[in-house]
Every structure is written in structure tokens, then in C-alpha cells.
Tab-separated table of C-alpha atoms in Angstrom:
chain	number	residue	atom	x	y	z
D	1	UNK	CA	208.890	200.390	99.493
D	2	UNK	CA	205.714	199.002	97.926
D	3	UNK	CA	206.315	195.737	99.721
D	4	UNK	CA	206.626	197.532	103.069
D	5	UNK	CA	203.393	199.462	102.454
D	6	UNK	CA	201.629	196.231	101.533
D	7	UNK	CA	202.811	194.591	104.776
D	8	UNK	CA	201.661	197.613	106.799
D	9	UNK	CA	198.201	197.466	105.206
D	10	UNK	CA	197.880	193.763	105.924
D	11	UNK	CA	199.565	193.873	109.330
D	12	UNK	CA	197.697	192.358	112.261
D	13	UNK	CA	197.864	195.058	114.928
D	14	UNK	CA	196.554	192.834	117.739
D	15	UNK	CA	200.066	192.227	119.217
D	16	UNK	CA	200.435	195.990	119.721
D	17	UNK	CA	197.023	196.291	121.405
D	18	UNK	CA	197.682	193.267	123.617
D	19	UNK	CA	201.134	194.573	124.609
D	20	UNK	CA	199.813	198.070	125.370
D	21	UNK	CA	196.854	196.953	127.464
D	22	UNK	CA	198.989	194.372	129.260
D	23	UNK	CA	201.572	197.061	130.011
D	24	UNK	CA	198.931	199.506	131.298
D	25	UNK	CA	197.204	197.001	133.602
D	26	UNK	CA	200.487	195.548	134.887
D	27	UNK	CA	201.796	199.069	135.558
D	28	UNK	CA	198.685	200.056	137.531
D	29	UNK	CA	198.969	196.923	139.679
D	30	UNK	CA	202.727	197.341	140.138
D	31	UNK	CA	202.279	201.033	140.994
D	32	UNK	CA	200.111	200.432	144.051
D	33	UNK	CA	201.839	197.215	145.140
D	34	UNK	CA	205.276	198.791	144.643
D	35	UNK	CA	204.442	201.903	146.662
D	36	UNK	CA	202.877	199.813	149.425
D	37	UNK	CA	205.860	197.431	149.577
D	38	UNK	CA	208.379	200.297	149.429
D	39	UNK	CA	206.671	202.076	152.316
D	40	UNK	CA	206.695	198.932	154.463
D	41	UNK	CA	210.327	198.072	153.684
D	42	UNK	CA	211.573	201.624	154.343
D	43	UNK	CA	209.984	201.500	157.814
D	44	UNK	CA	211.219	197.968	158.579
D	45	UNK	CA	214.283	196.999	160.617
D	46	UNK	CA	217.626	196.073	158.987
D	47	UNK	CA	217.064	192.281	158.996
D	48	UNK	CA	213.497	192.426	157.728
D	49	UNK	CA	214.540	195.028	155.164
D	50	UNK	CA	217.349	192.834	153.825
D	51	UNK	CA	215.136	189.735	153.530
D	52	UNK	CA	212.126	191.572	152.073
D	53	UNK	CA	214.303	193.504	149.641
D	54	UNK	CA	215.888	190.308	148.398
D	55	UNK	CA	212.537	188.585	147.863
D	56	UNK	CA	210.876	191.562	146.180
D	57	UNK	CA	213.851	192.180	143.889
D	58	UNK	CA	214.322	188.516	142.947
D	59	UNK	CA	212.180	188.578	139.746
D	60	UNK	CA	214.444	191.323	138.376
D	61	UNK	CA	217.602	189.190	138.613
D	62	UNK	CA	216.089	185.819	137.697
D	63	UNK	CA	215.970	184.841	134.015
D	64	UNK	CA	212.392	185.479	132.793
D	65	UNK	CA	212.059	181.834	131.780
D	66	UNK	CA	212.806	180.761	135.362
D	67	UNK	CA	210.182	183.186	136.664
D	68	UNK	CA	207.775	181.862	134.024
D	69	UNK	CA	208.447	178.268	135.080
D	70	UNK	CA	207.736	179.124	138.734
D	71	UNK	CA	204.541	180.942	137.754
D	72	UNK	CA	203.520	177.968	135.648
D	73	UNK	CA	203.959	175.685	138.656
D	74	UNK	CA	202.066	178.109	140.888
D	75	UNK	CA	199.115	178.514	138.541
D	76	UNK	CA	198.970	174.955	137.285
D	77	UNK	CA	195.438	173.618	136.830
D	78	UNK	CA	196.135	171.092	139.602
D	79	UNK	CA	196.695	173.740	142.276
D	80	UNK	CA	193.859	174.171	144.825
D	81	UNK	CA	193.656	177.952	144.287
D	82	UNK	CA	193.392	177.575	140.515
D	83	UNK	CA	190.793	174.808	140.850
D	84	UNK	CA	188.766	177.037	143.201
D	85	UNK	CA	188.944	180.020	140.822
D	86	UNK	CA	188.018	177.885	137.832
D	87	UNK	CA	185.098	176.086	139.468
D	88	UNK	CA	183.603	179.103	141.255
D	89	UNK	CA	184.467	182.066	139.035
D	90	UNK	CA	185.459	180.421	135.749
D	91	UNK	CA	188.845	182.161	135.991
D	92	UNK	CA	191.760	180.519	134.218
D	93	UNK	CA	195.334	181.819	134.264
D	94	UNK	CA	197.400	179.584	131.990
D	95	UNK	CA	197.017	180.346	128.262
D	96	UNK	CA	194.914	183.480	128.933
D	97	UNK	CA	195.361	187.251	128.897
D	98	UNK	CA	195.224	187.141	132.709
D	99	UNK	CA	198.408	185.086	132.477
D	100	UNK	CA	199.990	187.900	130.421
D	101	UNK	CA	199.095	190.418	133.127
D	102	UNK	CA	200.407	188.260	135.983
D	103	UNK	CA	203.685	187.467	134.201
D	104	UNK	CA	204.266	191.092	133.180
D	105	UNK	CA	203.428	192.342	136.681
D	106	UNK	CA	205.803	189.912	138.389
D	107	UNK	CA	208.684	190.797	136.056
D	108	UNK	CA	208.087	194.572	136.064
D	109	UNK	CA	207.157	194.997	139.752
D	110	UNK	CA	210.769	195.167	141.074
D	111	UNK	CA	211.446	198.270	138.963
D	112	UNK	CA	208.515	200.079	140.549
D	113	UNK	CA	209.458	198.882	144.013
D	114	UNK	CA	213.147	199.812	143.735
D	115	UNK	CA	212.462	203.286	142.370
D	116	UNK	CA	209.738	203.983	144.929
D	117	UNK	CA	211.915	202.779	147.784
D	118	UNK	CA	214.874	204.909	146.690
D	119	UNK	CA	212.576	207.915	146.320
D	120	UNK	CA	211.046	207.452	149.791
D	121	UNK	CA	214.488	207.143	151.391
D	122	UNK	CA	215.408	210.576	149.968
D	123	UNK	CA	212.331	212.324	151.371
D	124	UNK	CA	213.306	214.945	153.959
D	125	UNK	CA	212.213	213.558	157.334
D	126	UNK	CA	211.597	217.106	158.562
D	127	UNK	CA	208.609	217.288	156.224
D	128	UNK	CA	207.127	214.261	157.963
D	129	UNK	CA	207.759	215.741	161.423
D	130	UNK	CA	206.203	219.036	160.359
D	131	UNK	CA	203.100	217.253	159.067
D	132	UNK	CA	202.748	215.371	162.360
D	133	UNK	CA	202.939	218.579	164.357
D	134	UNK	CA	200.063	219.880	162.225
D	135	UNK	CA	197.954	216.946	163.354
D	136	UNK	CA	197.942	214.949	160.108
D	137	UNK	CA	197.429	211.174	160.328
D	138	UNK	CA	200.002	208.702	159.029
D	139	UNK	CA	197.962	207.739	155.976
D	140	UNK	CA	197.330	211.385	155.142
D	141	UNK	CA	201.022	212.209	155.616
D	142	UNK	CA	201.985	209.370	153.300
D	143	UNK	CA	199.713	210.364	150.410
D	144	UNK	CA	199.864	214.148	150.814
D	145	UNK	CA	203.485	214.634	151.885
D	146	UNK	CA	205.701	211.589	151.242
D	147	UNK	CA	204.328	210.576	147.848
D	148	UNK	CA	204.430	214.107	146.323
D	149	UNK	CA	207.950	214.629	147.711
D	150	UNK	CA	209.041	211.330	146.148
D	151	UNK	CA	207.071	212.087	142.978
D	152	UNK	CA	209.907	212.238	140.388
D	153	UNK	CA	211.330	208.880	141.514
D	154	UNK	CA	207.902	207.265	141.569
D	155	UNK	CA	207.083	208.650	138.128
D	156	UNK	CA	210.368	207.354	136.705
D	157	UNK	CA	209.631	203.943	138.220
D	158	UNK	CA	206.154	203.968	136.684
D	159	UNK	CA	207.504	204.725	133.205
D	160	UNK	CA	210.189	202.031	133.469
D	161	UNK	CA	207.637	199.552	134.784
D	162	UNK	CA	205.365	200.174	131.810
D	163	UNK	CA	208.249	199.732	129.380
D	164	UNK	CA	209.337	196.472	131.017
D	165	UNK	CA	205.795	195.102	131.247
D	166	UNK	CA	205.026	195.918	127.630
D	167	UNK	CA	208.195	194.248	126.360
D	168	UNK	CA	208.084	191.152	128.569
D	169	UNK	CA	208.627	187.913	126.644
D	170	UNK	CA	210.050	184.925	128.556
D	171	UNK	CA	207.654	184.583	131.493
D	172	UNK	CA	204.658	185.606	129.359
D	173	UNK	CA	205.437	182.942	126.758
D	174	UNK	CA	205.589	180.227	129.399
D	175	UNK	CA	202.506	181.232	131.384
D	176	UNK	CA	200.188	182.707	128.737
D	177	UNK	CA	201.522	181.100	125.572
D	178	UNK	CA	201.363	182.715	122.153
D	179	UNK	CA	197.730	182.671	121.051
D	180	UNK	CA	197.193	185.152	118.181
D	181	UNK	CA	194.677	187.848	119.086
D	182	UNK	CA	194.564	186.699	122.700
D	183	UNK	CA	197.991	186.437	124.342
D	184	UNK	CA	200.332	187.141	121.422
D	185	UNK	CA	202.396	190.216	122.322
D	186	UNK	CA	204.817	192.191	120.136
D	187	UNK	CA	207.836	190.349	121.528
D	188	UNK	CA	206.258	186.993	120.759
D	189	UNK	CA	205.236	188.166	117.296
D	190	UNK	CA	208.791	189.222	116.468
D	191	UNK	CA	210.159	185.846	117.593
D	192	UNK	CA	207.489	183.999	115.592
D	193	UNK	CA	207.998	185.837	112.282
D	194	UNK	CA	211.781	185.479	112.578
D	195	UNK	CA	211.319	181.727	112.986
D	196	UNK	CA	209.232	181.814	109.803
D	197	UNK	CA	212.041	183.671	108.016
D	198	UNK	CA	209.955	186.821	107.493
D	199	UNK	CA	212.639	189.347	108.394
D	200	UNK	CA	210.871	192.273	106.747
D	201	UNK	CA	207.783	191.954	108.966
D	202	UNK	CA	210.046	191.407	111.959
D	203	UNK	CA	211.922	194.590	111.039
D	204	UNK	CA	208.675	196.567	110.899
D	205	UNK	CA	207.691	195.338	114.374
D	206	UNK	CA	211.177	196.114	115.670
D	207	UNK	CA	210.858	199.647	114.275
D	208	UNK	CA	207.497	200.058	116.028
D	209	UNK	CA	209.008	198.875	119.319
D	210	UNK	CA	211.982	201.229	118.896
D	211	UNK	CA	209.639	204.186	118.308
D	212	UNK	CA	207.707	203.330	121.470
D	213	UNK	CA	210.977	202.903	123.392
D	214	UNK	CA	212.207	206.275	122.110
D	215	UNK	CA	208.976	207.877	123.310
D	216	UNK	CA	209.441	206.305	126.736
D	217	UNK	CA	213.069	207.460	126.980
D	218	UNK	CA	212.054	210.966	125.872
D	219	UNK	CA	209.357	211.038	128.554
D	220	UNK	CA	211.878	209.857	131.148
D	221	UNK	CA	214.341	212.592	130.179
D	222	UNK	CA	211.552	215.178	130.227
D	223	UNK	CA	210.580	214.188	133.768
D	224	UNK	CA	214.215	214.136	134.911
D	225	UNK	CA	214.893	217.490	133.254
D	226	UNK	CA	211.985	219.181	135.005
D	227	UNK	CA	213.095	217.741	138.340
D	228	UNK	CA	216.664	218.953	137.792
D	229	UNK	CA	215.434	222.472	136.980
D	230	UNK	CA	213.323	222.581	140.119
D	231	UNK	CA	216.244	221.349	142.229
D	232	UNK	CA	218.570	223.918	140.674
D	233	UNK	CA	216.193	226.743	141.531
D	234	UNK	CA	216.298	225.844	145.193
């Protein structure tokens, strides 16, 4: 017990902070991109829908290391876009926290997109027709009618997206590396201390991750429970 307390006192908490802020930023980006993409795909024709759905869902079925390799090729320092960003704005992607955000967003985005799309497809079309008869514009209908009606599904997607972004390992390791205090996330820290044979520290980090995961699952069940109660009332 004393040994555990000593480790906790000396523990470097930067992996937790990096994971949390990466998860938050990646979730915000995925939220708006996922809703936008879901809206477009739901309105698209069958062929376009099938192709777009396959492309947007691809990062979810690819091994994270494959996605990380593709991102590494895309954001290589030899690419024209990266050279332009570096020379004009001093923005670098590889081996930076920006790389963590991009990798986490790419891996977590499909969860937001899939949940948002499923939620939009369940929205009662009569609500949309009623809003149009009241003279509301399409953008106003989307944000004031469709999004609130699809709220539980979107919220579930947001929570899952955050969980996936915060725990991302493979693509993040390849694109952002494992720089302590800069790009070193919890997942990378666990892998590193296990390689060093420090199973006690690894166990403490695993316990922290499990507590966060339990909180996320509890929040998910709370949201689902409220939605079920509301549905039952009707």
C-alpha cells in the first residue's frame, strides 16, 4: 500500500491531461463534422450514400496502425500542404500535439457520424413538413427541429466519440509519437511502463482508465434511461 501511495505522489499526470484535452478537442471537431456529414449522406441518393458511407466509416474498420501509416504519408514533411503550413504558419503535424488531435479525430469520427446518421434517419418526417409549413428555412429546421429530435442519438455518439478519442493509441503513436509531456497519452504511457517491466505503475494507469470508462458508461446509461422514460410516457 505504501508503495502504491508513493507511486501516486510521484506520478506524472501529464498523460491524463494530454488524453483529456485531446479527447475534448477531437470530440468537438468530430461533433460538427459528423453532424454535417450525416445530414448530407441522409439526403443523398442510394449510390452516393453507399460510397460516402463506406469512405466515412473506413477509419472505424481499419486497424489504427494502418490509419496512422496513411496519416503519416499524408502529413509527411515532404508534402506540399505541410511545407506550406510550416513555412507560412510554422505549423507542424508530425510529432506534435496537433498530430494527436488529427489522429484521434480520424479514428473517432466514424462513431459520431454513424450515431448521428442513425438518429437523423429516425426523425419523424412529419416534424420537418410541419416546420416547412410554418415558414422555417432549411438551416433553421435542421438546428431547431431535426437536431433536437435526434438529440439522444447524437449525445450517445458524442460520448462514444470522446471515449474513443481519449483512448486512441495506434494512429496517435505513428503520427504524433510518444513525447513525454507533449504527445504522450495514457495509452502510450501504459505501453511504455509495461515495456519497462513496471507493472504496478501500469496497473495504476489501467485503474484510472477503467474509472473514466465506468463514468462514460454510466453517463451513456443515464442518457439512454432518460430517453427510454420519455418514450414510454408517450
